[in-house]
């Protein structure tokens, strides 16, 4: 900690390096907070603690191996990354994915969204000091991880999406089990979520903290739940990729307050929305093949967008007609939400900083790739 | 205010949801990708798995014939299992013991 | 495929972006690709769900004007490009001077297509077998 009392600052300002190791921040993000007493006046981010150069490795591997590589951009929403990548390559190579594969993709994508949101809700409860909720929510999350292990073969790194379809099929028994697990999860959440939504102390910690107005959210390029909590109805599932178009479309969940509480409510409500999507996808799943063979090499460039649990995920893929890609670039949602975070922090209390940072659900590993 | 009371009471009386790990091990889930295994007598040492492995975990030697897996590089993706022409690679559901 | 692409020169960039901002677009991101003798920069904007792109060819060694005066959100990606591609971006609101992602001891401009960083399967002579499979030095 360093205290400056130069003439540039009329009052005594303190600079606190917040992170990269911090008890409530599981991500290697450092924020240099300039404080005036307990009030934050400025925040400067410093990242680069886990830059892995994944985009560069993607140019060295062939485009099929990259499916497993891009999946490892993020350790929470891995399936979303492989899905986006596969959709990009499929668009480049004009592959028509069978309808059954598209529905299965929705099932796994929405299960991933649910487990990611539960993880987030748990972490944020931990950040505002409600350890019990954290454990309860993660206990519920475990059911989803287990069903993913049973259906896809791994708890997080599903490796189940491939170019041209999916690698595993679900039989009727497994689908019935997915539905059973969803019912169980929703039943258990019924007991826990009212506390998260209505508890006096929770509201005291979250309401009115970290305000982001709709104009600012748009201006700073916020995406996903951060933007939706400020009333911007932006959800890329509306474009109907995978089977979302066949499942009756998506109405974005929005809140208007733009504070931490609204951002958490978005996730709570999206949990139910996602469960509904899994049910619909399983109900409407057509019979048929789960993958088509893919021949040739990708050529040309494409930009794919998808809604990941944290917001809009963008992959730019440029092929050159060989097995290697010319350029692969990922813009993850946290990257887009960082400017919004820097805007939320000034003016808040030091004690609220962890909650505000967590409310955008930061994933620094995917930000740096 | 007391919305979690029912939950707390129930938690008091039921058995823990966590396992006492080294004593009680989670049973392997059928179909899970746990570790890679080879039936070496069927392998023709073609090297297909080595070329396709995204993590460079497999080394196949032609002279003398050898097949080695670096289990700490392997990301258990199962791609090699798909490409092996002899189908002599299998994914077992048990994970490596630490 | 990339549609709705508009070619642009570096001196017209900031003015054009200010126009785009006036039309109510959202700043999405910038993609940089090394083409060997020049950098190919694509600026992506979201116009009510539709993507628009501005494409810029920047010869090696040239400097890039920053957008952060118009759009603060651009500052993070511009710092990243400055680090990873060695492009000097002028006039950034926050300038990390090449220390945003990289440290003092890191390779310089690692994302440029230069030899020496990682093993590039494409530059290997065809005689070499696949035995030394591609691997990242990261
Ligand atoms: S692909 Fe199969 S047969 Fe060929 S070397 Fe590997 S394990 Fe052996
Ligand atoms: S499972 Fe994947 S990472 Fe492991 S050896 Fe096979 S191809 Fe390589």
Short mmCIF file of C-alpha atoms in Angstrom, two decimals, chain A:
data_model
loop_
_atom_site.label_atom_id
_atom_site.label_comp_id
_atom_site.label_asym_id
_atom_site.label_seq_id
_atom_site.Cartn_x
_atom_site.Cartn_y
_atom_site.Cartn_z
CA UNK A 1 0.00 0.00 0.00
CA UNK A 2 1.31 3.39 -0.88
CA UNK A 3 0.10 6.73 0.28
CA UNK A 4 0.52 9.80 -1.83
CA UNK A 5 0.09 13.29 -0.55
CA UNK A 6 1.29 15.30 -3.50
CA UNK A 7 -0.20 18.58 -4.57
CA UNK A 8 -1.90 16.84 -7.50
CA UNK A 9 -4.35 15.32 -5.05
CA UNK A 10 -6.19 17.79 -2.86
CA UNK A 11 -7.00 15.12 -0.31
CA UNK A 12 -4.92 12.16 0.72
CA UNK A 13 -5.38 9.44 -1.84
CA UNK A 14 -4.46 5.84 -1.35
CA UNK A 15 -3.65 3.41 -4.12
CA UNK A 16 -4.54 -0.16 -3.36
CA UNK A 17 -3.49 -2.96 -5.66
CA UNK A 18 -6.58 -5.16 -5.57
CA UNK A 19 -5.64 -8.62 -6.75
CA UNK A 20 -4.34 -10.61 -8.60
CA UNK A 21 -4.59 -12.74 -5.48
CA UNK A 22 -7.52 -11.74 -3.40
CA UNK A 23 -9.66 -13.85 -1.08
CA UNK A 24 -12.91 -13.06 -2.86
CA UNK A 25 -11.57 -12.81 -6.37
CA UNK A 26 -10.84 -16.19 -7.89
CA UNK A 27 -9.59 -14.54 -11.05
CA UNK A 28 -6.11 -13.16 -11.69
CA UNK A 29 -7.28 -9.63 -12.28
CA UNK A 30 -5.50 -6.73 -10.69
CA UNK A 31 -7.25 -3.44 -10.22
CA UNK A 32 -5.32 -0.46 -9.00
CA UNK A 33 -7.87 1.38 -6.94
CA UNK A 34 -7.32 5.00 -6.15
CA UNK A 35 -9.18 5.67 -2.92
CA UNK A 36 -10.26 8.80 -1.17
CA UNK A 37 -10.93 7.55 2.34
CA UNK A 38 -13.17 4.56 1.64
CA UNK A 39 -14.46 5.82 -1.68
CA UNK A 40 -13.01 4.64 -4.96
CA UNK A 41 -12.19 7.50 -7.30
CA UNK A 42 -10.44 5.60 -10.05
CA UNK A 43 -9.77 2.05 -11.08
CA UNK A 44 -7.13 0.84 -13.51
CA UNK A 45 -7.05 -2.77 -14.62
CA UNK A 46 -3.87 -4.75 -15.04
CA UNK A 47 -4.14 -8.13 -16.65
CA UNK A 48 -1.63 -10.42 -18.26
CA UNK A 49 -1.14 -12.86 -15.41
CA UNK A 50 -2.34 -15.82 -17.41
CA UNK A 51 -1.89 -14.97 -21.06
CA UNK A 52 -1.52 -18.32 -22.79
CA UNK A 53 -1.26 -17.32 -26.43
CA UNK A 54 -4.08 -19.66 -27.38
CA UNK A 55 -4.83 -17.73 -30.54
CA UNK A 56 -1.30 -18.37 -31.72
CA UNK A 57 -1.39 -22.07 -30.95
CA UNK A 58 -4.64 -22.28 -32.90
CA UNK A 59 -2.69 -21.27 -36.00
CA UNK A 60 -0.28 -24.14 -35.43
CA UNK A 61 -2.75 -26.94 -34.91
CA UNK A 62 -5.03 -28.20 -37.61
CA UNK A 63 -8.60 -27.03 -37.65
CA UNK A 64 -10.04 -30.23 -36.19
CA UNK A 65 -7.60 -30.30 -33.30
CA UNK A 66 -8.58 -26.72 -32.62
CA UNK A 67 -12.02 -27.85 -31.46
CA UNK A 68 -10.38 -29.31 -28.38
CA UNK A 69 -8.06 -26.36 -28.05
CA UNK A 70 -10.67 -23.60 -28.13
CA UNK A 71 -12.70 -25.54 -25.62
CA UNK A 72 -9.93 -24.88 -23.16
CA UNK A 73 -10.20 -21.11 -23.51
CA UNK A 74 -12.60 -21.22 -20.61
CA UNK A 75 -12.91 -23.74 -17.84
CA UNK A 76 -16.53 -22.96 -17.12
CA UNK A 77 -18.33 -22.52 -20.38
CA UNK A 78 -16.11 -24.78 -22.46
CA UNK A 79 -18.91 -26.21 -24.58
CA UNK A 80 -19.93 -22.74 -25.75
CA UNK A 81 -16.49 -22.16 -27.18
CA UNK A 82 -16.37 -25.40 -29.10
CA UNK A 83 -19.90 -24.82 -30.34
CA UNK A 84 -19.05 -21.35 -31.61
CA UNK A 85 -15.90 -22.58 -33.26
CA UNK A 86 -17.68 -25.49 -34.93
CA UNK A 87 -20.42 -23.20 -36.16
CA UNK A 88 -17.81 -20.89 -37.64
CA UNK A 89 -15.99 -23.67 -39.46
CA UNK A 90 -19.31 -25.15 -40.61
CA UNK A 91 -20.25 -21.79 -42.06
CA UNK A 92 -16.93 -21.56 -43.88
CA UNK A 93 -17.19 -25.08 -45.27
CA UNK A 94 -20.96 -24.90 -45.91
CA UNK A 95 -21.73 -27.96 -43.83
CA UNK A 96 -25.37 -28.66 -43.10
CA UNK A 97 -25.60 -29.94 -39.57
CA UNK A 98 -28.33 -32.51 -38.92
CA UNK A 99 -31.25 -31.28 -36.90
CA UNK A 100 -30.77 -33.84 -34.15
CA UNK A 101 -27.22 -32.60 -33.59
CA UNK A 102 -28.49 -29.05 -33.33
CA UNK A 103 -30.99 -30.01 -30.67
CA UNK A 104 -28.36 -31.93 -28.72
CA UNK A 105 -26.12 -28.88 -28.90
CA UNK A 106 -28.87 -26.81 -27.35
CA UNK A 107 -29.27 -29.36 -24.55
CA UNK A 108 -25.60 -29.24 -23.61
CA UNK A 109 -25.28 -25.51 -24.17
CA UNK A 110 -28.15 -24.75 -21.85
CA UNK A 111 -26.95 -27.21 -19.23
CA UNK A 112 -23.66 -25.38 -19.41
CA UNK A 113 -25.39 -22.06 -18.99
CA UNK A 114 -27.20 -23.37 -15.92
CA UNK A 115 -24.08 -24.66 -14.26
CA UNK A 116 -22.21 -21.47 -15.09
CA UNK A 117 -24.95 -19.30 -13.62
CA UNK A 118 -25.11 -21.44 -10.50
CA UNK A 119 -21.37 -21.15 -10.13
CA UNK A 120 -21.64 -17.40 -10.51
CA UNK A 121 -24.49 -17.10 -8.01
CA UNK A 122 -22.50 -19.15 -5.53
CA UNK A 123 -19.37 -17.06 -5.96
CA UNK A 124 -21.23 -13.81 -5.67
CA UNK A 125 -22.97 -15.00 -2.50
CA UNK A 126 -19.56 -15.83 -1.13
CA UNK A 127 -18.35 -12.34 -2.10
CA UNK A 128 -21.10 -10.59 -0.16
CA UNK A 129 -20.52 -12.91 2.74
CA UNK A 130 -23.29 -15.49 2.55
CA UNK A 131 -21.27 -18.66 2.74
CA UNK A 132 -24.27 -20.87 3.27
CA UNK A 133 -25.88 -19.87 -0.01
CA UNK A 134 -22.60 -20.51 -1.76
CA UNK A 135 -22.50 -24.09 -0.55
CA UNK A 136 -26.17 -24.70 -1.23
CA UNK A 137 -25.94 -23.39 -4.78
CA UNK A 138 -22.87 -25.41 -5.53
CA UNK A 139 -24.51 -28.52 -4.18
CA UNK A 140 -27.29 -28.00 -6.69
CA UNK A 141 -24.75 -27.36 -9.42
CA UNK A 142 -23.24 -30.74 -8.73
CA UNK A 143 -26.36 -32.46 -10.11
CA UNK A 144 -25.83 -30.71 -13.43
CA UNK A 145 -22.16 -31.63 -13.52
CA UNK A 146 -23.05 -35.24 -12.85
CA UNK A 147 -25.61 -35.38 -15.60
CA UNK A 148 -23.08 -33.87 -17.98
CA UNK A 149 -20.60 -36.55 -16.97
CA UNK A 150 -23.17 -39.22 -17.68
CA UNK A 151 -24.29 -37.83 -21.02
CA UNK A 152 -21.11 -36.35 -22.45
CA UNK A 153 -18.32 -38.17 -20.67
CA UNK A 154 -16.83 -35.31 -18.71
CA UNK A 155 -17.99 -32.83 -16.15
CA UNK A 156 -16.88 -29.62 -17.79
CA UNK A 157 -14.68 -30.26 -20.81
CA UNK A 158 -17.39 -32.05 -22.69
CA UNK A 159 -15.42 -32.36 -25.96
CA UNK A 160 -18.70 -33.44 -27.44
CA UNK A 161 -19.10 -30.92 -30.22
CA UNK A 162 -17.37 -31.67 -33.47
CA UNK A 163 -17.32 -30.07 -36.87
CA UNK A 164 -20.42 -31.37 -38.62
CA UNK A 165 -22.39 -32.39 -35.58
CA UNK A 166 -21.89 -33.89 -32.15
CA UNK A 167 -19.91 -36.93 -31.06
CA UNK A 168 -22.40 -38.55 -28.75
CA UNK A 169 -26.06 -39.30 -28.94
CA UNK A 170 -28.52 -39.41 -26.07
CA UNK A 171 -30.86 -42.36 -25.80
CA UNK A 172 -34.34 -42.12 -24.32
CA UNK A 173 -33.19 -43.20 -20.89
CA UNK A 174 -30.55 -40.49 -20.74
CA UNK A 175 -33.00 -37.86 -21.91
CA UNK A 176 -35.45 -38.91 -19.24
CA UNK A 177 -32.65 -38.64 -16.73
CA UNK A 178 -31.76 -35.13 -17.90
CA UNK A 179 -35.38 -34.13 -17.38
CA UNK A 180 -35.42 -35.74 -13.95
CA UNK A 181 -32.29 -33.87 -12.96
CA UNK A 182 -33.77 -30.59 -14.19
CA UNK A 183 -36.86 -31.13 -12.08
CA UNK A 184 -34.72 -31.92 -9.09
CA UNK A 185 -32.52 -28.88 -9.63
CA UNK A 186 -35.50 -26.59 -9.96
CA UNK A 187 -37.12 -28.14 -6.91
CA UNK A 188 -34.02 -27.59 -4.81
CA UNK A 189 -33.58 -24.08 -6.15
CA UNK A 190 -37.12 -23.21 -5.12
CA UNK A 191 -35.94 -23.49 -1.56
CA UNK A 192 -32.71 -21.51 -1.95
CA UNK A 193 -33.40 -18.80 -4.48
CA UNK A 194 -36.05 -16.86 -2.47
CA UNK A 195 -33.36 -16.20 0.10
CA UNK A 196 -31.03 -14.87 -2.54
CA UNK A 197 -33.75 -12.71 -4.02
CA UNK A 198 -35.52 -11.35 -0.98
CA UNK A 199 -33.24 -11.51 2.01
CA UNK A 200 -32.83 -8.15 3.70
CA UNK A 201 -29.08 -8.33 4.09
CA UNK A 202 -28.57 -9.49 0.50
CA UNK A 203 -30.60 -6.59 -0.81
CA UNK A 204 -28.73 -4.19 1.39
CA UNK A 205 -25.47 -5.33 -0.15
CA UNK A 206 -26.63 -5.36 -3.77
CA UNK A 207 -29.37 -2.84 -4.48
CA UNK A 208 -28.15 0.41 -5.94
CA UNK A 209 -24.53 -0.74 -6.00
CA UNK A 210 -22.50 -0.50 -9.19
CA UNK A 211 -25.00 1.38 -11.28
CA UNK A 212 -24.73 1.23 -15.05
CA UNK A 213 -27.18 3.27 -17.07
CA UNK A 214 -28.48 1.92 -20.39
CA UNK A 215 -26.76 4.67 -22.36
CA UNK A 216 -23.44 4.01 -20.70
CA UNK A 217 -23.84 0.26 -21.14
CA UNK A 218 -24.35 0.75 -24.86
CA UNK A 219 -21.56 3.26 -25.13
CA UNK A 220 -19.06 1.08 -23.31
CA UNK A 221 -20.01 -1.98 -25.32
CA UNK A 222 -21.35 -4.05 -22.44
CA UNK A 223 -22.75 -7.43 -23.45
CA UNK A 224 -24.79 -10.24 -22.04
CA UNK A 225 -26.31 -10.10 -18.56
CA UNK A 226 -24.44 -6.87 -17.81
CA UNK A 227 -26.21 -5.15 -20.70
CA UNK A 228 -29.52 -6.90 -20.08
CA UNK A 229 -29.54 -5.79 -16.45
CA UNK A 230 -29.43 -2.22 -17.73
CA UNK A 231 -32.45 -2.82 -19.90
CA UNK A 232 -30.80 -3.56 -23.24
CA UNK A 233 -32.61 -6.53 -24.79
CA UNK A 234 -29.56 -8.12 -26.36
CA UNK A 235 -29.33 -11.88 -26.54
CA UNK A 236 -27.69 -13.49 -29.54
CA UNK A 237 -29.76 -16.62 -29.19
CA UNK A 238 -32.39 -14.50 -30.91
CA UNK A 239 -30.54 -15.03 -34.17
CA UNK A 240 -31.66 -18.64 -33.95
CA UNK A 241 -28.34 -20.43 -34.30
CA UNK A 242 -28.22 -24.14 -33.49
CA UNK A 243 -31.84 -25.14 -32.83
CA UNK A 244 -32.94 -21.99 -31.01
CA UNK A 245 -34.89 -20.91 -34.07
CA UNK A 246 -36.92 -24.12 -34.02
CA UNK A 247 -37.59 -23.90 -30.31
CA UNK A 248 -39.86 -20.91 -30.50
CA UNK A 249 -37.26 -18.15 -30.35
CA UNK A 250 -35.77 -16.40 -27.38
CA UNK A 251 -37.11 -13.47 -25.43
CA UNK A 252 -34.20 -11.79 -23.68
CA UNK A 253 -34.53 -11.58 -19.92
CA UNK A 254 -34.11 -7.95 -18.96
CA UNK A 255 -34.11 -5.88 -15.80
CA UNK A 256 -34.10 -2.13 -15.65
CA UNK A 257 -32.25 -1.15 -12.48
CA UNK A 258 -28.71 -1.71 -13.80
CA UNK A 259 -27.27 -2.43 -10.36
CA UNK A 260 -25.64 -5.55 -8.93
CA UNK A 261 -28.98 -6.88 -7.77
CA UNK A 262 -30.41 -6.63 -11.29
CA UNK A 263 -27.39 -8.44 -12.74
CA UNK A 264 -27.90 -11.26 -10.28
CA UNK A 265 -31.62 -11.42 -10.95
CA UNK A 266 -30.91 -11.82 -14.66
CA UNK A 267 -28.97 -14.98 -13.88
CA UNK A 268 -31.63 -16.27 -11.52
CA UNK A 269 -34.30 -15.84 -14.16
CA UNK A 270 -32.12 -17.25 -16.90
CA UNK A 271 -31.71 -20.44 -14.91
CA UNK A 272 -35.39 -21.15 -15.41
CA UNK A 273 -35.25 -20.01 -19.01
CA UNK A 274 -32.41 -22.42 -19.71
CA UNK A 275 -34.18 -25.30 -18.02
CA UNK A 276 -37.17 -24.57 -20.23
CA UNK A 277 -34.95 -24.69 -23.32
CA UNK A 278 -33.50 -28.05 -22.37
CA UNK A 279 -37.01 -29.41 -21.89
CA UNK A 280 -38.20 -28.01 -25.20
CA UNK A 281 -35.16 -29.32 -27.04
CA UNK A 282 -35.63 -32.79 -25.61
CA UNK A 283 -39.33 -32.71 -26.41
CA UNK A 284 -38.83 -31.67 -30.00
CA UNK A 285 -35.70 -33.63 -30.80
CA UNK A 286 -36.04 -35.32 -34.18
CA UNK A 287 -34.59 -38.71 -35.01
CA UNK A 288 -31.75 -38.90 -37.48
CA UNK A 289 -27.98 -38.80 -37.76
CA UNK A 290 -25.96 -36.82 -35.25
CA UNK A 291 -23.11 -35.81 -37.51
CA UNK A 292 -22.19 -35.46 -41.15
CA UNK A 293 -18.72 -36.18 -42.46
CA UNK A 294 -16.69 -33.11 -43.33
CA UNK A 295 -14.30 -33.02 -46.27
CA UNK A 296 -11.86 -30.39 -47.39
CA UNK A 297 -10.26 -27.49 -45.63
CA UNK A 298 -11.72 -24.18 -44.52
CA UNK A 299 -11.10 -21.17 -46.72
CA UNK A 300 -12.24 -17.59 -46.34
CA UNK A 301 -13.05 -15.60 -43.27
CA UNK A 302 -16.00 -15.59 -40.95
CA UNK A 303 -17.13 -13.90 -37.79
CA UNK A 304 -19.42 -15.93 -35.56
CA UNK A 305 -21.32 -14.65 -32.58
CA UNK A 306 -23.00 -16.59 -29.87
CA UNK A 307 -24.55 -16.01 -26.50
CA UNK A 308 -22.36 -17.44 -23.83
CA UNK A 309 -23.39 -17.36 -20.14
CA UNK A 310 -21.43 -14.13 -19.72
CA UNK A 311 -22.54 -12.50 -22.93
CA UNK A 312 -21.63 -12.22 -26.54
CA UNK A 313 -18.78 -14.43 -27.67
CA UNK A 314 -17.12 -13.61 -30.97
CA UNK A 315 -14.78 -15.78 -32.97
CA UNK A 316 -13.06 -14.54 -36.07
CA UNK A 317 -11.79 -17.43 -38.16
CA UNK A 318 -9.73 -17.00 -41.28
CA UNK A 319 -8.82 -20.09 -43.24
CA UNK A 320 -6.41 -20.30 -46.14
CA UNK A 321 -7.36 -23.57 -47.75
CA UNK A 322 -4.90 -25.62 -45.75
CA UNK A 323 -5.46 -27.62 -42.60
CA UNK A 324 -4.08 -24.74 -40.55
CA UNK A 325 -5.96 -21.55 -39.95
CA UNK A 326 -4.53 -18.25 -41.06
CA UNK A 327 -5.87 -16.49 -38.01
CA UNK A 328 -8.10 -17.36 -35.14
CA UNK A 329 -9.31 -14.68 -32.82
CA UNK A 330 -11.62 -14.83 -29.84
CA UNK A 331 -13.31 -11.88 -28.20
CA UNK A 332 -14.80 -13.12 -24.99
CA UNK A 333 -17.63 -11.36 -23.12
CA UNK A 334 -15.56 -10.33 -20.11
CA UNK A 335 -13.27 -8.43 -22.45
CA UNK A 336 -16.23 -6.38 -23.59
CA UNK A 337 -17.51 -5.91 -20.06
CA UNK A 338 -14.24 -4.61 -18.62
CA UNK A 339 -14.79 -0.97 -19.73
CA UNK A 340 -18.23 -1.11 -18.13
CA UNK A 341 -16.66 -2.42 -14.94
CA UNK A 342 -14.19 0.46 -14.91
CA UNK A 343 -17.12 2.81 -15.19
CA UNK A 344 -19.06 1.19 -12.33
CA UNK A 345 -16.27 1.30 -9.80
CA UNK A 346 -15.57 5.02 -9.28
CA UNK A 347 -17.81 6.36 -6.55
CA UNK A 348 -18.42 3.08 -4.78
CA UNK A 349 -17.17 2.00 -1.37
CA UNK A 350 -14.12 -0.19 -1.07
CA UNK A 351 -16.21 -2.90 0.58
CA UNK A 352 -18.45 -3.07 -2.48
CA UNK A 353 -15.61 -3.51 -4.95
CA UNK A 354 -15.55 -7.36 -4.82
CA UNK A 355 -19.30 -7.57 -5.32
CA UNK A 356 -19.21 -5.19 -8.27
CA UNK A 357 -16.33 -7.02 -9.91
CA UNK A 358 -18.06 -10.34 -9.47
CA UNK A 359 -21.38 -9.01 -10.69
CA UNK A 360 -20.09 -8.92 -14.28
CA UNK A 361 -19.02 -12.54 -13.78
CA UNK A 362 -15.44 -11.95 -14.83
CA UNK A 363 -13.49 -14.70 -16.49
CA UNK A 364 -9.97 -13.40 -16.85
CA UNK A 365 -8.59 -16.59 -18.31
CA UNK A 366 -10.83 -16.21 -21.31
CA UNK A 367 -10.19 -12.49 -21.47
CA UNK A 368 -6.49 -13.08 -21.93
CA UNK A 369 -6.74 -16.43 -23.69
#
